[in-house]
Short mmCIF file of C-alpha atoms in Angstrom, two decimals:
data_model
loop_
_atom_site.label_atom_id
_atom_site.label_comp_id
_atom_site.label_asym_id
_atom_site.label_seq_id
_atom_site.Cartn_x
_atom_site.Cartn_y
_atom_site.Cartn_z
CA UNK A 21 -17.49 39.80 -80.83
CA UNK A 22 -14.02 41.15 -79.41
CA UNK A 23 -10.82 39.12 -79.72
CA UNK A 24 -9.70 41.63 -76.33
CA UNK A 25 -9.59 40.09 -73.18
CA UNK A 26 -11.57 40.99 -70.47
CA UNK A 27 -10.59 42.25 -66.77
CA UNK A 28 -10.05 38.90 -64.70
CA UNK A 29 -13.15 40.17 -62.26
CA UNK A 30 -15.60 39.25 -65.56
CA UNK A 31 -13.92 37.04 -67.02
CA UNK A 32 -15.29 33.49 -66.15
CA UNK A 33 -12.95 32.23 -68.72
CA UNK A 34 -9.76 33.00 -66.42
CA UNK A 35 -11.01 33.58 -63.24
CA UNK A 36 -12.70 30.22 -63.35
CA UNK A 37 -11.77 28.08 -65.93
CA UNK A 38 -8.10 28.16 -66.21
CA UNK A 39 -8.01 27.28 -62.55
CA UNK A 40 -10.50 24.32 -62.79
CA UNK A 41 -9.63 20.64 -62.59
CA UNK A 42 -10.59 20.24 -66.07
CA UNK A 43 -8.44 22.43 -67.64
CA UNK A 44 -4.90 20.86 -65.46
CA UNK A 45 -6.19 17.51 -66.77
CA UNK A 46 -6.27 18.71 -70.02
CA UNK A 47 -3.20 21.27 -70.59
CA UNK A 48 -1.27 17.54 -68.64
CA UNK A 49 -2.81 15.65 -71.55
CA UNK A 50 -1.98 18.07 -74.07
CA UNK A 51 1.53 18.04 -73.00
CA UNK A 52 1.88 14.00 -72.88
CA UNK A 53 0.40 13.57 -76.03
CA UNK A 54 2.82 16.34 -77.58
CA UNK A 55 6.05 14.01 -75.84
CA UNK A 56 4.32 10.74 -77.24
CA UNK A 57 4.33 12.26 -80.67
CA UNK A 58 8.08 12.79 -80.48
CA UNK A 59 7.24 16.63 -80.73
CA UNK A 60 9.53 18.89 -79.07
CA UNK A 61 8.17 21.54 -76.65
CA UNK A 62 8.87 24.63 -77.81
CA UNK A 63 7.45 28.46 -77.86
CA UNK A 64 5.22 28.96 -80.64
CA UNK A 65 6.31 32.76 -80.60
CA UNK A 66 10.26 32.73 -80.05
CA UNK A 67 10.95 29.42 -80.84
CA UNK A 68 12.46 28.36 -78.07
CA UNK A 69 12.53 24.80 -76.20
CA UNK A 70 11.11 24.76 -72.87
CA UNK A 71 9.19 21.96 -70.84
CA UNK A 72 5.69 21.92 -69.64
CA UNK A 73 6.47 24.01 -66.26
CA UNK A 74 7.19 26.95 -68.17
CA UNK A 75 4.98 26.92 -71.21
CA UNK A 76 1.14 28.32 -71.37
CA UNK A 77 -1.24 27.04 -73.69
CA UNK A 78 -2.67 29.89 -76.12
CA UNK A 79 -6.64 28.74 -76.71
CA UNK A 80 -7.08 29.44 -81.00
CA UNK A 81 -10.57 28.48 -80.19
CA UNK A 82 -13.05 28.12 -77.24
CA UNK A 83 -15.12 26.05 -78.92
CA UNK A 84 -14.24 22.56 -77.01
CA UNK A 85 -14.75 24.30 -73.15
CA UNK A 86 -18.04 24.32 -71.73
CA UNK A 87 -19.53 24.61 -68.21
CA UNK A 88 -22.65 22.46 -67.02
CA UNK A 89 -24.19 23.02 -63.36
CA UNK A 90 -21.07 24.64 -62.37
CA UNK A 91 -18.59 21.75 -63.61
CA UNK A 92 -16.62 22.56 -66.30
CA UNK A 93 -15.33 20.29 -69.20
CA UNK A 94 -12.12 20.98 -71.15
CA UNK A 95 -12.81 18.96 -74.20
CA UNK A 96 -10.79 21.47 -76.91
CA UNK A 97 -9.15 19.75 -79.77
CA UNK A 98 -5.34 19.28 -79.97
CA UNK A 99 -4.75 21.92 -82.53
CA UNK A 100 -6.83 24.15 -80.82
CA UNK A 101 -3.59 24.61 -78.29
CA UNK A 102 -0.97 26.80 -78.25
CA UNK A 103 2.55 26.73 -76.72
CA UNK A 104 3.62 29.94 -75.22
CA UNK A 105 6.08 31.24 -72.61
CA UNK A 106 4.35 33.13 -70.24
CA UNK A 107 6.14 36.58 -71.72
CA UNK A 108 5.29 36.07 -75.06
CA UNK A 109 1.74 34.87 -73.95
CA UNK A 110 1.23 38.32 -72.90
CA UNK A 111 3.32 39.70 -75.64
CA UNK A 112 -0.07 37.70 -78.17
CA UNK A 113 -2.34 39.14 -76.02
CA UNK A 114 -0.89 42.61 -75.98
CA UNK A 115 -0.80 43.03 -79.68
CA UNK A 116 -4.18 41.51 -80.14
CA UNK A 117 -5.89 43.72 -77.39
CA UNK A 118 -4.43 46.91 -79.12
CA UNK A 119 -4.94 46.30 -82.85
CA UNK A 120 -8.25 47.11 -83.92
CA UNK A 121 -8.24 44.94 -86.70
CA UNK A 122 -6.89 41.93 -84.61
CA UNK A 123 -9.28 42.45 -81.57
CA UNK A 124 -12.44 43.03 -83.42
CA UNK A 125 -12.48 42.08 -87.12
CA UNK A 126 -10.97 38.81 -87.48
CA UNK A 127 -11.70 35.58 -85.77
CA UNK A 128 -9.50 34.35 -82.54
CA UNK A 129 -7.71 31.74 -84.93
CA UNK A 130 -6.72 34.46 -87.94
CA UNK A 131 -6.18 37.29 -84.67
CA UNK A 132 -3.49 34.66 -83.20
CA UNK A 133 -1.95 33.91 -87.08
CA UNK A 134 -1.20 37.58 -87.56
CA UNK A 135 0.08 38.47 -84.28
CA UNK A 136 2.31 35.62 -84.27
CA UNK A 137 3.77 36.66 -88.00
CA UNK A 138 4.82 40.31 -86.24
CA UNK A 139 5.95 38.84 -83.32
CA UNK A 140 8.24 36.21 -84.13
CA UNK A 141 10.94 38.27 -85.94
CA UNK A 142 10.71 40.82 -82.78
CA UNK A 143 11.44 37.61 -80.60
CA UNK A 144 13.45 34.77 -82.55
CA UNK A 145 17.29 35.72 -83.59
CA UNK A 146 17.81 36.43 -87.39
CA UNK A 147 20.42 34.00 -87.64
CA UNK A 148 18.25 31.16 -85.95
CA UNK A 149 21.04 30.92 -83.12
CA UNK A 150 19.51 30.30 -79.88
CA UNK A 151 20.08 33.92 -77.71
#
C-alpha cells in the first residue's frame, strides 16, 4: 500500500468524497467541537492561527469513511483530523509523495509524524515570533 496520492481522475477519495455532504458535515463538526473544547485553530505544520475558512483537514487515517450504495458516511474519529493551511497541506503531501520511505514503508499516521517533524522548522520562525 502507497502513502502517494493518486491523480484526482482515480481517486474516489477526492474526486468524490471530499466534495460529498458527509464530509462538510463532518470537517463543520470537527471544527465546532475543536471551538467547544476551548482549542485554538491553528496549522498543525506552521503553527499558525487561522479559522475554519482557511484550514484543511489532513486525514491520519481513512479508517472512519466508507461508501454504501453510492452514499457516503464520514464517521472518522476526532484525532484522526488534521489542521492544515491549504499550502502546507500540499507542502505534507509533497514530501510524503516523494520520500520513498514515507510513501511506501510506513503507515499514513507515522508518514504524516515524520513529514511534519521536517516541515515545521522549514515553516515556523526559530524564535516562535509570529512572521
Amino acid at each position: 500500500m502507497s502513502n502517494r496520492r493518486r491523480p484526482a481522475l482515480v481517486n474516489i477519495y477526492r474526486s468524490e468524497f471530499l466534495r460529498s455532504r458527509a464530509w462538510f458535515a463532518r470537517r463543520d463538526r470537527w471544527f465546532r467541537d475543536q471551538t467547544a473544547r476551548g482549542i485554538p485553530l491553528e496549522c498543525a505544520a506552521c503553527g499558525q492561527p487561522a479559522d475554519k475558512h482557511h484550514l484543511e483537514l489532513h486525514h491520519l487515517d481513512y479508517t472512519g469513511m466508507s461508501s454504501t450504495n453510492g452514499r457516503w458516511l464520514a464517521l472518522e474519529a476526532h484525532e484522526d483530523l488534521m489542521p492544515l493551511h491549504p499550502y502546507c497541506h500540499d507542502l505534507l503531501h509533497r514530501l510524503i509523495d516523494r520520500d520513498p520511505v514515507l510513501s511506501g514503508n510506513r503507515t499514513r499516521r507515522d508518514a504524516t509524524h515524520v513529514a511534519l517533524q521536517r516541515l515545521r522548522p522549514k515553516l515556523q520562525p526559530a524564535d516562535g515570533s509570529t512572521p
